[in-house]
PDB file of C-alpha atoms in Angstrom:
ATOM      1  CA  GLY A   1      15.108  -6.936  11.472  1.00 70.00           C
ATOM      2  CA  ALA A   2      16.106  -3.405  10.169  1.00 85.00           C
ATOM      3  CA  VAL A   3      14.788  -1.498  12.973  1.00 92.00           C
ATOM      4  CA  VAL A   4      15.347   2.269  13.360  1.00 96.00           C
ATOM      5  CA  SER A   5      14.507   4.042  16.745  1.00 97.00           C
ATOM      6  CA  GLN A   6      14.217   7.690  17.503  1.00 98.00           C
ATOM      7  CA  HIS A   7      14.387   9.453  20.814  1.00 98.00           C
ATOM      8  CA  PRO A   8      12.442  11.238  22.233  1.00 98.00           C
ATOM      9  CA  SER A   9       9.234  10.515  20.469  1.00 97.00           C
ATOM     10  CA  TRP A  10       8.074  13.819  21.279  1.00 97.00           C
ATOM     11  CA  VAL A  11       9.434  17.079  22.978  1.00 97.00           C
ATOM     12  CA  ILE A  12       8.138  20.433  23.999  1.00 97.00           C
ATOM     13  CA  CYS A  13      10.814  23.182  24.582  1.00 96.00           C
ATOM     14  CA  LYS A  14      10.793  27.097  25.138  1.00 97.00           C
ATOM     15  CA  SER A  15      11.876  29.229  21.994  1.00 97.00           C
ATOM     16  CA  GLY A  16      15.452  30.112  22.078  1.00 97.00           C
ATOM     17  CA  THR A  17      16.475  26.449  23.696  1.00 97.00           C
ATOM     18  CA  SER A  18      18.248  23.729  21.800  1.00 97.00           C
ATOM     19  CA  VAL A  19      16.667  20.189  21.355  1.00 98.00           C
ATOM     20  CA  LYS A  20      18.754  16.952  20.214  1.00 98.00           C
ATOM     21  CA  ILE A  21      17.093  14.221  18.492  1.00 98.00           C
ATOM     22  CA  GLU A  22      18.824  10.862  18.348  1.00 97.00           C
ATOM     23  CA  CYS A  23      18.337   8.247  15.519  1.00 97.00           C
ATOM     24  CA  ARG A  24      19.700   4.887  15.995  1.00 96.00           C
ATOM     25  CA  SER A  25      19.797   1.651  13.800  1.00 94.00           C
ATOM     26  CA  LEU A  26      19.148  -1.271  16.321  1.00 93.00           C
ATOM     27  CA  ASP A  27      20.313  -4.269  14.394  1.00 89.00           C
ATOM     28  CA  PHE A  28      22.251  -3.239  11.378  1.00 89.00           C
ATOM     29  CA  GLN A  29      25.027  -0.621  10.682  1.00 90.00           C
ATOM     30  CA  ALA A  30      24.195   2.398   8.509  1.00 90.00           C
ATOM     31  CA  THR A  31      26.900   4.513   6.790  1.00 83.00           C
ATOM     32  CA  THR A  32      24.298   6.834   5.680  1.00 90.00           C
ATOM     33  CA  MET A  33      21.249   8.145   7.497  1.00 94.00           C
ATOM     34  CA  PHE A  34      18.821  10.957   6.189  1.00 95.00           C
ATOM     35  CA  TRP A  35      16.883  13.423   8.080  1.00 97.00           C
ATOM     36  CA  TYR A  36      13.554  14.657   6.969  1.00 97.00           C
ATOM     37  CA  ARG A  37      11.093  17.195   8.359  1.00 97.00           C
ATOM     38  CA  GLN A  38       7.253  16.856   7.895  1.00 97.00           C
ATOM     39  CA  PHE A  39       4.911  19.770   8.433  1.00 96.00           C
ATOM     40  CA  PRO A  40       1.174  19.042   9.084  1.00 94.00           C
ATOM     41  CA  LYS A  41      -0.599  17.778   6.017  1.00 93.00           C
ATOM     42  CA  GLN A  42       2.738  18.053   3.987  1.00 96.00           C
ATOM     43  CA  SER A  43       5.251  15.640   2.303  1.00 97.00           C
ATOM     44  CA  LEU A  44       8.540  14.761   3.707  1.00 96.00           C
ATOM     45  CA  MET A  45      11.228  17.114   2.922  1.00 95.00           C
ATOM     46  CA  LEU A  46      14.838  16.044   3.084  1.00 95.00           C
ATOM     47  CA  MET A  47      16.930  18.214   5.233  1.00 96.00           C
ATOM     48  CA  ALA A  48      20.273  16.555   5.056  1.00 95.00           C
ATOM     49  CA  THR A  49      22.417  13.467   4.496  1.00 93.00           C
ATOM     50  CA  SER A  50      24.399  12.411   7.389  1.00 91.00           C
ATOM     51  CA  ASN A  51      27.461  10.191   6.656  1.00 88.00           C
ATOM     52  CA  GLU A  52      29.490   8.336   9.254  1.00 84.00           C
ATOM     53  CA  GLY A  53      32.785   9.869   9.920  1.00 83.00           C
ATOM     54  CA  SER A  54      32.135  13.104   7.708  1.00 86.00           C
ATOM     55  CA  LYS A  55      30.464  16.309   7.605  1.00 89.00           C
ATOM     56  CA  ALA A  56      26.892  16.193   6.906  1.00 93.00           C
ATOM     57  CA  THR A  57      25.335  17.325   3.513  1.00 93.00           C
ATOM     58  CA  TYR A  58      22.653  19.901   3.684  1.00 96.00           C
ATOM     59  CA  GLU A  59      19.699  20.533   1.162  1.00 94.00           C
ATOM     60  CA  GLN A  60      19.360  23.882  -0.407  1.00 93.00           C
ATOM     61  CA  GLY A  61      17.716  26.217   2.158  1.00 93.00           C
ATOM     62  CA  VAL A  62      18.358  24.312   5.436  1.00 95.00           C
ATOM     63  CA  GLU A  63      20.726  26.140   7.661  1.00 94.00           C
ATOM     64  CA  LYS A  64      23.490  23.992   8.602  1.00 93.00           C
ATOM     65  CA  ASP A  65      24.317  26.197  11.748  1.00 95.00           C
ATOM     66  CA  LYS A  66      20.735  25.891  12.979  1.00 96.00           C
ATOM     67  CA  PHE A  67      20.455  21.949  12.400  1.00 97.00           C
ATOM     68  CA  LEU A  68      23.411  20.472  13.561  1.00 96.00           C
ATOM     69  CA  ILE A  69      24.003  16.869  12.597  1.00 95.00           C
ATOM     70  CA  ASN A  70      26.578  14.435  13.989  1.00 91.00           C
ATOM     71  CA  HIS A  71      27.008  10.825  12.786  1.00 89.00           C
ATOM     72  CA  ALA A  72      29.653   9.628  15.213  1.00 83.00           C
ATOM     73  CA  SER A  73      29.236   5.944  14.644  1.00 90.00           C
ATOM     74  CA  LEU A  74      27.605   3.318  12.254  1.00 91.00           C
ATOM     75  CA  THR A  75      24.468   3.077  14.479  1.00 93.00           C
ATOM     76  CA  LEU A  76      23.843   6.682  15.666  1.00 95.00           C
ATOM     77  CA  SER A  77      23.088  10.128  14.091  1.00 95.00           C
ATOM     78  CA  THR A  78      21.772  13.097  15.999  1.00 96.00           C
ATOM     79  CA  LEU A  79      20.027  16.048  15.025  1.00 97.00           C
ATOM     80  CA  THR A  80      20.393  19.315  17.171  1.00 97.00           C
ATOM     81  CA  VAL A  81      17.951  22.052  16.566  1.00 98.00           C
ATOM     82  CA  THR A  82      19.609  25.254  17.875  1.00 97.00           C
ATOM     83  CA  SER A  83      17.839  28.353  19.136  1.00 96.00           C
ATOM     84  CA  ALA A  84      14.545  26.676  18.432  1.00 97.00           C
ATOM     85  CA  HIS A  85      11.585  29.013  17.297  1.00 96.00           C
ATOM     86  CA  PRO A  86       7.874  28.031  17.018  1.00 97.00           C
ATOM     87  CA  GLU A  87       8.287  27.726  13.289  1.00 96.00           C
ATOM     88  CA  ASP A  88      10.766  24.802  13.967  1.00 97.00           C
ATOM     89  CA  SER A  89       7.757  22.849  15.297  1.00 97.00           C
ATOM     90  CA  SER A  90       7.441  19.976  13.121  1.00 97.00           C
ATOM     91  CA  PHE A  91       7.621  16.042  12.752  1.00 98.00           C
ATOM     92  CA  TYR A  92      11.347  15.160  12.409  1.00 98.00           C
ATOM     93  CA  ILE A  93      11.872  11.637  10.885  1.00 98.00           C
ATOM     94  CA  CYS A  94      15.156   9.874  10.106  1.00 97.00           C
ATOM     95  CA  SER A  95      16.018   7.132   7.899  1.00 96.00           C
ATOM     96  CA  ALA A  96      19.073   4.722   7.730  1.00 93.00           C
ATOM     97  CA  PHE A  97      20.583   3.188   4.765  1.00 88.00           C
ATOM     98  CA  PRO A  98      22.321  -0.190   5.556  1.00 85.00           C
ATOM     99  CA  LEU A  99      26.050  -0.821   5.279  1.00 79.00           C
ATOM    100  CA  LEU A 100      26.311  -3.178   2.382  1.00 72.00           C
ATOM    101  CA  LEU A 101      28.644  -5.866   2.206  1.00 64.00           C
ATOM    102  CA  ALA A 102      30.226  -6.952  -1.114  1.00 59.00           C
ATOM    103  CA  ARG A 103      28.014  -7.830  -4.019  1.00 61.00           C
ATOM    104  CA  GLU A 104      24.866  -6.813  -1.726  1.00 64.00           C
ATOM    105  CA  VAL A 105      22.463  -4.654  -3.645  1.00 66.00           C
ATOM    106  CA  THR A 106      19.538  -2.567  -1.812  1.00 72.00           C
ATOM    107  CA  ASP A 107      17.749   0.592  -2.195  1.00 79.00           C
ATOM    108  CA  THR A 108      15.456   0.213   0.786  1.00 86.00           C
ATOM    109  CA  GLN A 109      15.811   2.942   3.665  1.00 89.00           C
ATOM    110  CA  TYR A 110      14.542   2.208   6.877  1.00 93.00           C
ATOM    111  CA  PHE A 111      12.497   4.957   8.730  1.00 96.00           C
ATOM    112  CA  GLY A 112      12.374   5.900  12.515  1.00 97.00           C
ATOM    113  CA  PRO A 113       9.201   6.452  14.075  1.00 97.00           C
ATOM    114  CA  GLY A 114       9.674  10.201  14.031  1.00 97.00           C
ATOM    115  CA  THR A 115       9.870  12.957  16.653  1.00 98.00           C
ATOM    116  CA  ARG A 116       7.417  15.465  17.235  1.00 98.00           C
ATOM    117  CA  LEU A 117       8.970  18.891  18.275  1.00 98.00           C
ATOM    118  CA  THR A 118       6.713  21.626  19.737  1.00 97.00           C
ATOM    119  CA  VAL A 119       8.310  25.071  20.283  1.00 97.00           C
ATOM    120  CA  LEU A 120       6.481  27.364  22.604  1.00 96.00           C
TER     121      LEU A 120
ATOM    122  CA  GLY B   1      17.463  17.753  -8.376  1.00 78.00           C
ATOM    123  CA  GLU B   2      14.612  15.297  -8.697  1.00 87.00           C
ATOM    124  CA  ASN B   3      11.105  16.653  -8.653  1.00 92.00           C
ATOM    125  CA  VAL B   4       8.329  14.227  -8.128  1.00 97.00           C
ATOM    126  CA  GLU B   5       4.725  15.268  -8.739  1.00 98.00           C
ATOM    127  CA  GLN B   6       1.782  13.203  -7.465  1.00 98.00           C
ATOM    128  CA  HIS B   7      -1.915  13.156  -8.338  1.00 98.00           C
ATOM    129  CA  PRO B   8      -4.576  13.293  -7.203  1.00 98.00           C
ATOM    130  CA  SER B   9      -4.132  15.004  -3.758  1.00 98.00           C
ATOM    131  CA  THR B  10      -7.384  13.324  -2.411  1.00 98.00           C
ATOM    132  CA  LEU B  11      -9.146  10.284  -3.310  1.00 98.00           C
ATOM    133  CA  SER B  12     -12.301   8.821  -2.122  1.00 98.00           C
ATOM    134  CA  VAL B  13     -13.352   5.394  -3.178  1.00 98.00           C
ATOM    135  CA  GLN B  14     -15.989   2.907  -2.303  1.00 98.00           C
ATOM    136  CA  GLU B  15     -14.928  -0.257  -0.440  1.00 98.00           C
ATOM    137  CA  GLY B  16     -14.280  -2.830  -2.982  1.00 97.00           C
ATOM    138  CA  ASP B  17     -13.359  -0.437  -5.756  1.00 97.00           C
ATOM    139  CA  SER B  18      -9.789   0.198  -7.101  1.00 98.00           C
ATOM    140  CA  ALA B  19      -7.731   3.240  -6.339  1.00 98.00           C
ATOM    141  CA  VAL B  20      -4.989   4.558  -8.710  1.00 98.00           C
ATOM    142  CA  ILE B  21      -2.500   7.163  -7.842  1.00 98.00           C
ATOM    143  CA  LYS B  22      -0.263   8.438 -10.382  1.00 98.00           C
ATOM    144  CA  CYS B  23       3.385  10.120 -10.200  1.00 98.00           C
ATOM    145  CA  THR B  24       5.896  11.803 -12.533  1.00 98.00           C
ATOM    146  CA  TYR B  25       9.436  12.431 -11.989  1.00 97.00           C
ATOM    147  CA  SER B  26      12.043  14.649 -13.677  1.00 94.00           C
ATOM    148  CA  ASP B  27      15.454  13.153 -13.321  1.00 92.00           C
ATOM    149  CA  SER B  28      16.213  10.412 -15.915  1.00 91.00           C
ATOM    150  CA  ALA B  29      18.916   9.033 -13.695  1.00 89.00           C
ATOM    151  CA  SER B  30      16.369   7.955 -10.875  1.00 92.00           C
ATOM    152  CA  ASN B  31      16.226   4.180 -10.637  1.00 90.00           C
ATOM    153  CA  TYR B  32      14.288   3.189  -7.834  1.00 93.00           C
ATOM    154  CA  PHE B  33      10.678   4.214  -7.032  1.00 96.00           C
ATOM    155  CA  PRO B  34       9.109   3.388  -3.663  1.00 96.00           C
ATOM    156  CA  TRP B  35       5.565   3.864  -2.463  1.00 98.00           C
ATOM    157  CA  TYR B  36       4.850   4.425   1.202  1.00 98.00           C
ATOM    158  CA  LYS B  37       1.827   4.373   3.295  1.00 98.00           C
ATOM    159  CA  GLN B  38       1.632   6.923   6.187  1.00 97.00           C
ATOM    160  CA  GLU B  39      -0.819   6.923   8.994  1.00 96.00           C
ATOM    161  CA  LEU B  40      -1.329  10.144  11.145  1.00 93.00           C
ATOM    162  CA  GLY B  41       1.683  10.530  13.376  1.00 93.00           C
ATOM    163  CA  LYS B  42       3.389   7.423  12.211  1.00 95.00           C
ATOM    164  CA  ARG B  43       6.503   6.649  10.100  1.00 96.00           C
ATOM    165  CA  PRO B  44       6.163   6.032   6.481  1.00 96.00           C
ATOM    166  CA  GLN B  45       5.639   2.487   5.740  1.00 96.00           C
ATOM    167  CA  LEU B  46       6.956   0.871   2.587  1.00 95.00           C
ATOM    168  CA  ILE B  47       4.224  -1.059   0.710  1.00 97.00           C
ATOM    169  CA  ILE B  48       5.916  -1.735  -2.660  1.00 97.00           C
ATOM    170  CA  ASP B  49       8.833  -0.634  -4.865  1.00 94.00           C
ATOM    171  CA  ILE B  50      10.128  -0.930  -8.233  1.00 94.00           C
ATOM    172  CA  ARG B  51      13.426  -0.615  -9.829  1.00 90.00           C
ATOM    173  CA  SER B  52      13.867   0.991 -13.267  1.00 84.00           C
ATOM    174  CA  ASN B  53      14.757  -2.321 -15.007  1.00 84.00           C
ATOM    175  CA  VAL B  54      11.264  -3.632 -14.257  1.00 84.00           C
ATOM    176  CA  GLY B  55       7.868  -2.351 -15.744  1.00 91.00           C
ATOM    177  CA  GLU B  56       5.374  -3.902 -13.444  1.00 95.00           C
ATOM    178  CA  LYS B  57       5.349  -5.399  -9.942  1.00 95.00           C
ATOM    179  CA  LYS B  58       2.396  -7.036  -7.974  1.00 97.00           C
ATOM    180  CA  ASP B  59       2.109  -7.861  -4.346  1.00 95.00           C
ATOM    181  CA  GLN B  60      -1.402  -9.209  -3.691  1.00 96.00           C
ATOM    182  CA  ARG B  61      -4.089  -6.308  -3.973  1.00 97.00           C
ATOM    183  CA  ILE B  62      -1.110  -3.696  -4.717  1.00 98.00           C
ATOM    184  CA  ALA B  63       0.643  -3.096  -7.882  1.00 98.00           C
ATOM    185  CA  VAL B  64       3.116  -0.642  -9.452  1.00 98.00           C
ATOM    186  CA  THR B  65       3.716   0.275 -13.039  1.00 97.00           C
ATOM    187  CA  LEU B  66       6.573   2.116 -14.378  1.00 96.00           C
ATOM    188  CA  ASN B  67       7.034   3.819 -17.742  1.00 95.00           C
ATOM    189  CA  LYS B  68      10.606   5.024 -17.751  1.00 93.00           C
ATOM    190  CA  THR B  69      10.224   6.564 -21.149  1.00 93.00           C
ATOM    191  CA  ALA B  70       7.510   9.070 -20.017  1.00 95.00           C
ATOM    192  CA  LYS B  71       8.819   9.178 -16.513  1.00 95.00           C
ATOM    193  CA  HIS B  72       5.465   7.961 -14.946  1.00 96.00           C
ATOM    194  CA  PHE B  73       4.791   5.496 -12.427  1.00 97.00           C
ATOM    195  CA  SER B  74       1.530   4.484 -10.719  1.00 98.00           C
ATOM    196  CA  LEU B  75       0.254   2.536  -7.758  1.00 98.00           C
ATOM    197  CA  HIS B  76      -2.733   0.525  -8.198  1.00 98.00           C
ATOM    198  CA  ILE B  77      -4.947  -0.779  -5.045  1.00 98.00           C
ATOM    199  CA  THR B  78      -7.711  -3.339  -5.961  1.00 97.00           C
ATOM    200  CA  GLU B  79     -10.575  -4.350  -3.742  1.00 98.00           C
ATOM    201  CA  THR B  80     -10.081  -1.573  -1.475  1.00 98.00           C
ATOM    202  CA  GLN B  81     -10.817  -1.966   2.290  1.00 97.00           C
ATOM    203  CA  PRO B  82     -11.379   0.613   4.950  1.00 96.00           C
ATOM    204  CA  GLU B  83      -7.875   0.000   6.429  1.00 96.00           C
ATOM    205  CA  ASP B  84      -6.499   1.220   3.342  1.00 97.00           C
ATOM    206  CA  SER B  85      -7.446   4.640   4.295  1.00 97.00           C
ATOM    207  CA  ALA B  86      -4.185   6.580   4.671  1.00 98.00           C
ATOM    208  CA  VAL B  87      -1.989   8.998   2.965  1.00 98.00           C
ATOM    209  CA  TYR B  88       0.188   7.507   0.092  1.00 98.00           C
ATOM    210  CA  PHE B  89       3.490   8.956  -0.990  1.00 98.00           C
ATOM    211  CA  CYS B  90       5.549   8.044  -4.153  1.00 98.00           C
ATOM    212  CA  ALA B  91       9.209   8.808  -4.174  1.00 97.00           C
ATOM    213  CA  ALA B  92      12.094   8.309  -6.489  1.00 95.00           C
ATOM    214  CA  THR B  93      15.756   7.892  -5.708  1.00 90.00           C
ATOM    215  CA  GLY B  94      18.520   9.135  -7.822  1.00 73.00           C
ATOM    216  CA  ARG B  95      22.076   9.857  -6.959  1.00 68.00           C
ATOM    217  CA  GLY B  96      23.138   9.143  -3.388  1.00 70.00           C
ATOM    218  CA  TYR B  97      20.100   7.298  -2.479  1.00 81.00           C
ATOM    219  CA  LYS B  98      18.436  10.519  -1.600  1.00 88.00           C
ATOM    220  CA  LEU B  99      14.652  10.054  -1.618  1.00 92.00           C
ATOM    221  CA  SER B 100      12.368  12.805  -3.244  1.00 94.00           C
ATOM    222  CA  PHE B 101       8.707  12.508  -2.280  1.00 97.00           C
ATOM    223  CA  GLY B 102       5.565  13.401  -4.036  1.00 98.00           C
ATOM    224  CA  ALA B 103       3.037  15.771  -2.142  1.00 98.00           C
ATOM    225  CA  GLY B 104       0.958  12.789  -1.168  1.00 98.00           C
ATOM    226  CA  THR B 105      -2.589  11.513  -1.678  1.00 98.00           C
ATOM    227  CA  THR B 106      -5.008  11.187   0.950  1.00 98.00           C
ATOM    228  CA  VAL B 107      -7.067   7.960   0.380  1.00 98.00           C
ATOM    229  CA  THR B 108     -10.561   7.479   2.010  1.00 98.00           C
ATOM    230  CA  VAL B 109     -12.307   4.186   1.637  1.00 98.00           C
ATOM    231  CA  ARG B 110     -16.011   4.471   2.223  1.00 96.00           C
ATOM    232  CA  ALA B 111     -17.559   1.497   3.677  1.00 92.00           C
TER     233      ALA B 111
END
């Protein structure tokens, strides 16, 4: 259980175009999803927190108008990289935090397999 | 926000020896400390975690220790095997379940 998928797994686009990445929790509901970016040989950097039914919260230095996040349902969050440039080329990973029932306690997030974005 | 520092950045060990990775964190409110193993091009894989009300946790060859007073936590891998070669990340969670990751340690196990 607790499977998170991402689509596409890799994408190549031209500079100036927009790319949408989907993150889905397949067998659980997630009120909160996180989006991370990982450059080669570096750590995961949190970009934003996506909450179902409300606006995303962006980390300092992340442009909200460039990285559009939509969390329209309890199983789907999307990240759209608008007007992509070569410096946006990176590995984008989402994670999902499960909706907890009463008295349930967990700290575990479940990661998607990542999306490799290459901007030419 | 939370700041997690991780050392060493690279670690080479002989097969069968132990590997130790150390992390420190800055936010005293952090209460959950997971460790992840990541292979090239793959998602981070949770290998062990510890909550702030526990000092030590062990799962077969892997153990984690936590010193809340000093804000230190460490990963110990015993009897290392070639398949343990990967990048390992420590992380800390504070408010809002947001994970702050360390910079990573590249572990190489020499056969």
